[in-house]
PDB file of C-alpha atoms in Angstrom:
ATOM      1  CA  MET A 169     -50.187-148.716-164.283  1.00 52.00           C
ATOM      2  CA  LYS A 170     -47.179-150.529-162.854  1.00 52.00           C
ATOM      3  CA  ASN A 171     -45.971-147.243-161.308  1.00 52.00           C
ATOM      4  CA  VAL A 172     -49.360-146.751-159.615  1.00 44.00           C
ATOM      5  CA  GLY A 173     -49.059-150.207-158.029  1.00 45.00           C
ATOM      6  CA  ILE A 174     -45.565-149.435-156.787  1.00 45.00           C
ATOM      7  CA  LEU A 175     -46.779-146.087-155.412  1.00 38.00           C
ATOM      8  CA  ILE A 176     -49.658-147.775-153.550  1.00 44.00           C
ATOM      9  CA  ILE A 177     -47.303-150.376-152.059  1.00 44.00           C
ATOM     10  CA  ALA A 178     -44.843-147.652-151.027  1.00 40.00           C
ATOM     11  CA  MET A 179     -47.607-145.572-149.396  1.00 42.00           C
ATOM     12  CA  PHE A 180     -48.985-148.624-147.568  1.00 41.00           C
ATOM     13  CA  SER A 181     -45.497-149.567-146.328  1.00 39.00           C
ATOM     14  CA  ALA A 182     -44.851-146.025-145.104  1.00 36.00           C
ATOM     15  CA  THR A 183     -48.167-146.044-143.271  1.00 36.00           C
ATOM     16  CA  ILE A 184     -47.396-149.355-141.560  1.00 38.00           C
ATOM     17  CA  ILE A 185     -43.869-148.283-140.623  1.00 38.00           C
ATOM     18  CA  GLY A 186     -45.124-144.889-139.456  1.00 37.00           C
ATOM     19  CA  CYS A 187     -47.807-146.377-137.170  1.00 43.00           C
ATOM     20  CA  ASP A 188     -45.684-146.143-134.047  1.00 54.00           C
ATOM     21  CA  ASP A 189     -48.148-144.673-131.586  1.00 80.00           C
ATOM     22  CA  GLY A 190     -45.372-143.693-129.182  1.00 89.00           C
ATOM     23  CA  LYS A 191     -46.500-145.992-126.379  1.00 94.00           C
ATOM     24  CA  VAL A 192     -43.904-147.538-124.119  1.00 96.00           C
ATOM     25  CA  PRO A 193     -44.442-151.255-123.321  1.00 96.00           C
ATOM     26  CA  LEU A 194     -44.462-151.558-119.548  1.00 96.00           C
ATOM     27  CA  GLY A 195     -44.780-154.272-116.946  1.00 97.00           C
ATOM     28  CA  GLY A 196     -43.798-154.780-113.360  1.00 97.00           C
ATOM     29  CA  LYS A 197     -44.489-156.528-110.110  1.00 98.00           C
ATOM     30  CA  VAL A 198     -46.527-155.720-107.005  1.00 98.00           C
ATOM     31  CA  THR A 199     -45.206-156.979-103.674  1.00 98.00           C
ATOM     32  CA  TYR A 200     -45.956-156.435-100.001  1.00 98.00           C
ATOM     33  CA  SER A 201     -43.607-153.999 -98.294  1.00 97.00           C
ATOM     34  CA  ASP A 202     -43.233-156.107 -95.135  1.00 96.00           C
ATOM     35  CA  ASP A 203     -41.907-159.347 -96.629  1.00 97.00           C
ATOM     36  CA  GLY A 204     -41.649-158.999-100.418  1.00 97.00           C
ATOM     37  CA  THR A 205     -44.290-161.633-101.188  1.00 98.00           C
ATOM     38  CA  PRO A 206     -46.343-160.929-104.315  1.00 98.00           C
ATOM     39  CA  LEU A 207     -49.832-159.470-104.313  1.00 97.00           C
ATOM     40  CA  GLU A 208     -51.685-162.216-106.192  1.00 96.00           C
ATOM     41  CA  THR A 209     -54.810-160.438-107.417  1.00 96.00           C
ATOM     42  CA  GLY A 210     -56.150-157.058-108.464  1.00 97.00           C
ATOM     43  CA  THR A 211     -55.458-154.543-111.184  1.00 98.00           C
ATOM     44  CA  VAL A 212     -52.860-151.774-111.376  1.00 98.00           C
ATOM     45  CA  GLY A 213     -54.384-148.595-112.821  1.00 98.00           C
ATOM     46  CA  PHE A 214     -52.499-145.737-114.493  1.00 97.00           C
ATOM     47  CA  THR A 215     -54.357-142.414-114.764  1.00 97.00           C
ATOM     48  CA  THR A 216     -53.892-138.891-116.074  1.00 95.00           C
ATOM     49  CA  ASP A 217     -56.578-136.244-116.530  1.00 92.00           C
ATOM     50  CA  ASP A 218     -57.352-137.633-119.986  1.00 90.00           C
ATOM     51  CA  TYR A 219     -55.886-141.148-120.174  1.00 91.00           C
ATOM     52  CA  ASN A 220     -56.410-144.471-118.379  1.00 94.00           C
ATOM     53  CA  ALA A 221     -54.728-147.851-118.700  1.00 96.00           C
ATOM     54  CA  ARG A 222     -54.487-150.953-116.540  1.00 97.00           C
ATOM     55  CA  GLY A 223     -52.601-154.144-115.939  1.00 97.00           C
ATOM     56  CA  PRO A 224     -54.187-157.197-114.316  1.00 98.00           C
ATOM     57  CA  ILE A 225     -52.050-158.629-111.513  1.00 98.00           C
ATOM     58  CA  GLN A 226     -51.060-162.284-111.960  1.00 98.00           C
ATOM     59  CA  LYS A 227     -50.487-164.874-109.190  1.00 97.00           C
ATOM     60  CA  ASP A 228     -46.754-164.070-109.134  1.00 98.00           C
ATOM     61  CA  GLY A 229     -47.475-160.343-108.650  1.00 98.00           C
ATOM     62  CA  SER A 230     -46.528-159.428-112.211  1.00 98.00           C
ATOM     63  CA  PHE A 231     -48.574-157.209-114.516  1.00 98.00           C
ATOM     64  CA  VAL A 232     -48.392-155.923-118.098  1.00 98.00           C
ATOM     65  CA  VAL A 233     -50.016-152.584-118.934  1.00 97.00           C
ATOM     66  CA  SER A 234     -52.709-152.444-121.610  1.00 96.00           C
ATOM     67  CA  SER A 235     -54.732-149.480-122.811  1.00 91.00           C
ATOM     68  CA  GLU A 236     -56.171-149.974-126.286  1.00 91.00           C
ATOM     69  CA  LYS A 237     -54.857-153.471-126.972  1.00 92.00           C
ATOM     70  CA  PRO A 238     -53.130-156.134-124.858  1.00 94.00           C
ATOM     71  CA  GLY A 239     -49.629-155.178-123.749  1.00 94.00           C
ATOM     72  CA  ASP A 240     -49.489-151.909-125.694  1.00 95.00           C
ATOM     73  CA  GLY A 241     -48.219-149.893-122.712  1.00 95.00           C
ATOM     74  CA  LEU A 242     -48.461-146.170-122.007  1.00 95.00           C
ATOM     75  CA  PRO A 243     -47.642-142.947-123.827  1.00 95.00           C
ATOM     76  CA  PRO A 244     -44.830-140.980-122.154  1.00 96.00           C
ATOM     77  CA  GLY A 245     -46.054-138.797-119.300  1.00 96.00           C
ATOM     78  CA  THR A 246     -46.712-138.692-115.579  1.00 97.00           C
ATOM     79  CA  TYR A 247     -49.314-141.095-114.196  1.00 98.00           C
ATOM     80  CA  ARG A 248     -51.098-141.452-110.883  1.00 98.00           C
ATOM     81  CA  VAL A 249     -51.103-145.135-109.944  1.00 98.00           C
ATOM     82  CA  HIS A 250     -53.611-147.129-107.904  1.00 98.00           C
ATOM     83  CA  ILE A 251     -54.634-150.738-107.302  1.00 98.00           C
ATOM     84  CA  SER A 252     -58.198-152.009-107.456  1.00 96.00           C
ATOM     85  CA  GLY A 253     -59.826-155.377-106.860  1.00 93.00           C
ATOM     86  CA  ALA A 254     -57.216-156.624-104.391  1.00 93.00           C
ATOM     87  CA  GLU A 255     -59.690-158.381-102.107  1.00 92.00           C
ATOM     88  CA  ARG A 256     -60.492-161.775-100.664  1.00 92.00           C
ATOM     89  CA  GLN A 257     -63.824-163.266 -99.703  1.00 92.00           C
ATOM     90  CA  ILE A 258     -64.207-163.648 -95.943  1.00 92.00           C
ATOM     91  CA  GLY A 259     -67.810-164.774 -95.812  1.00 94.00           C
ATOM     92  CA  ILE A 260     -71.298-164.629 -97.265  1.00 94.00           C
ATOM     93  CA  SER A 261     -74.079-162.367 -96.024  1.00 94.00           C
ATOM     94  CA  PRO A 262     -77.497-163.808 -95.087  1.00 96.00           C
ATOM     95  CA  ASP A 263     -78.818-162.705 -98.486  1.00 95.00           C
ATOM     96  CA  GLY A 264     -76.051-164.554-100.356  1.00 94.00           C
ATOM     97  CA  VAL A 265     -73.723-161.640-101.154  1.00 95.00           C
ATOM     98  CA  ALA A 266     -69.985-162.214-100.815  1.00 94.00           C
ATOM     99  CA  ILE A 267     -68.365-160.314 -97.954  1.00 92.00           C
ATOM    100  CA  MET A 268     -64.998-159.031 -99.126  1.00 93.00           C
ATOM    101  CA  GLU A 269     -61.971-157.737 -97.248  1.00 93.00           C
ATOM    102  CA  PRO A 270     -59.160-155.704 -98.836  1.00 94.00           C
ATOM    103  CA  LEU A 271     -55.720-157.289 -99.091  1.00 95.00           C
ATOM    104  CA  ILE A 272     -53.928-153.927 -99.177  1.00 97.00           C
ATOM    105  CA  ASP A 273     -54.163-150.657 -97.266  1.00 96.00           C
ATOM    106  CA  ARG A 274     -57.179-148.730 -98.540  1.00 95.00           C
ATOM    107  CA  LYS A 275     -55.048-145.723 -99.519  1.00 97.00           C
ATOM    108  CA  PHE A 276     -53.798-147.655-102.576  1.00 97.00           C
ATOM    109  CA  ILE A 277     -57.331-147.974-104.008  1.00 96.00           C
ATOM    110  CA  SER A 278     -57.535-144.354-105.215  1.00 96.00           C
ATOM    111  CA  PRO A 279     -55.077-142.611-107.551  1.00 96.00           C
ATOM    112  CA  HIS A 280     -55.547-139.510-105.366  1.00 96.00           C
ATOM    113  CA  THR A 281     -54.494-141.165-102.087  1.00 97.00           C
ATOM    114  CA  SER A 282     -52.077-143.933-103.107  1.00 97.00           C
ATOM    115  CA  GLY A 283     -48.995-141.735-103.153  1.00 97.00           C
ATOM    116  CA  LEU A 284     -47.840-143.703-106.216  1.00 97.00           C
ATOM    117  CA  THR A 285     -46.766-141.919-109.399  1.00 97.00           C
ATOM    118  CA  LEU A 286     -44.831-143.008-112.456  1.00 97.00           C
ATOM    119  CA  GLU A 287     -42.979-140.896-115.007  1.00 97.00           C
ATOM    120  CA  VAL A 288     -43.028-142.893-118.255  1.00 96.00           C
ATOM    121  CA  THR A 289     -40.216-142.183-120.722  1.00 96.00           C
ATOM    122  CA  PRO A 290     -39.126-144.183-123.781  1.00 95.00           C
ATOM    123  CA  GLU A 291     -36.491-145.771-121.509  1.00 93.00           C
ATOM    124  CA  THR A 292     -39.024-146.969-118.890  1.00 92.00           C
ATOM    125  CA  LYS A 293     -39.317-150.756-118.969  1.00 89.00           C
ATOM    126  CA  ASP A 294     -40.689-151.901-115.644  1.00 93.00           C
ATOM    127  CA  TYR A 295     -42.294-150.509-112.526  1.00 95.00           C
ATOM    128  CA  SER A 296     -42.102-152.308-109.202  1.00 96.00           C
ATOM    129  CA  ILE A 297     -44.706-151.389-106.599  1.00 97.00           C
ATOM    130  CA  GLN A 298     -44.611-152.105-102.883  1.00 97.00           C
ATOM    131  CA  VAL A 299     -47.886-151.983-100.966  1.00 98.00           C
ATOM    132  CA  ASP A 300     -48.816-152.195 -97.309  1.00 97.00           C
ATOM    133  CA  ARG A 301     -51.114-154.940 -96.096  1.00 96.00           C
ATOM    134  CA  TYR A 302     -54.630-154.125 -94.942  1.00 95.00           C
ATOM    135  CA  VAL A 303     -54.921-153.988 -91.163  1.00 90.00           C
ATOM    136  CA  PRO A 304     -58.498-154.193 -89.873  1.00 85.00           C
ATOM    137  CA  ARG A 305     -59.497-151.480 -87.428  1.00 80.00           C
ATOM    138  CA  LYS A 306     -60.035-152.525 -83.869  1.00 76.00           C
ATOM    139  CA  ARG A 307     -63.654-152.117 -82.836  1.00 66.00           C
TER     140      ARG A 307
END
């Protein structure tokens, strides 16, 4: 009976030790390309054909990537990167809806137009992103 207990403990320990899911912890910072100031809001998204993860942007421009649990990072691979939710309120419509304006060039909103990619390897630790400011069109 004692041997069975030792076997169960050994199997449990091997399972815990072997639970490395291969994800690489990853963080970074988002700044404006014109002056290096941080983007203070939004979410950085990382996308493949079958995987998505994100990192909320903090006031200092920093982010930490989470997929299944906070800060767990990304599996190795190539990711398309985009930024969502980087907006500020510029008014309120007559029916009480917030009128929002982007803080960054609209191309960064989609993973297909941002031009941002990241190759994640076990050595990848951080990913700095520079974005262009939104410039309203002249009417």
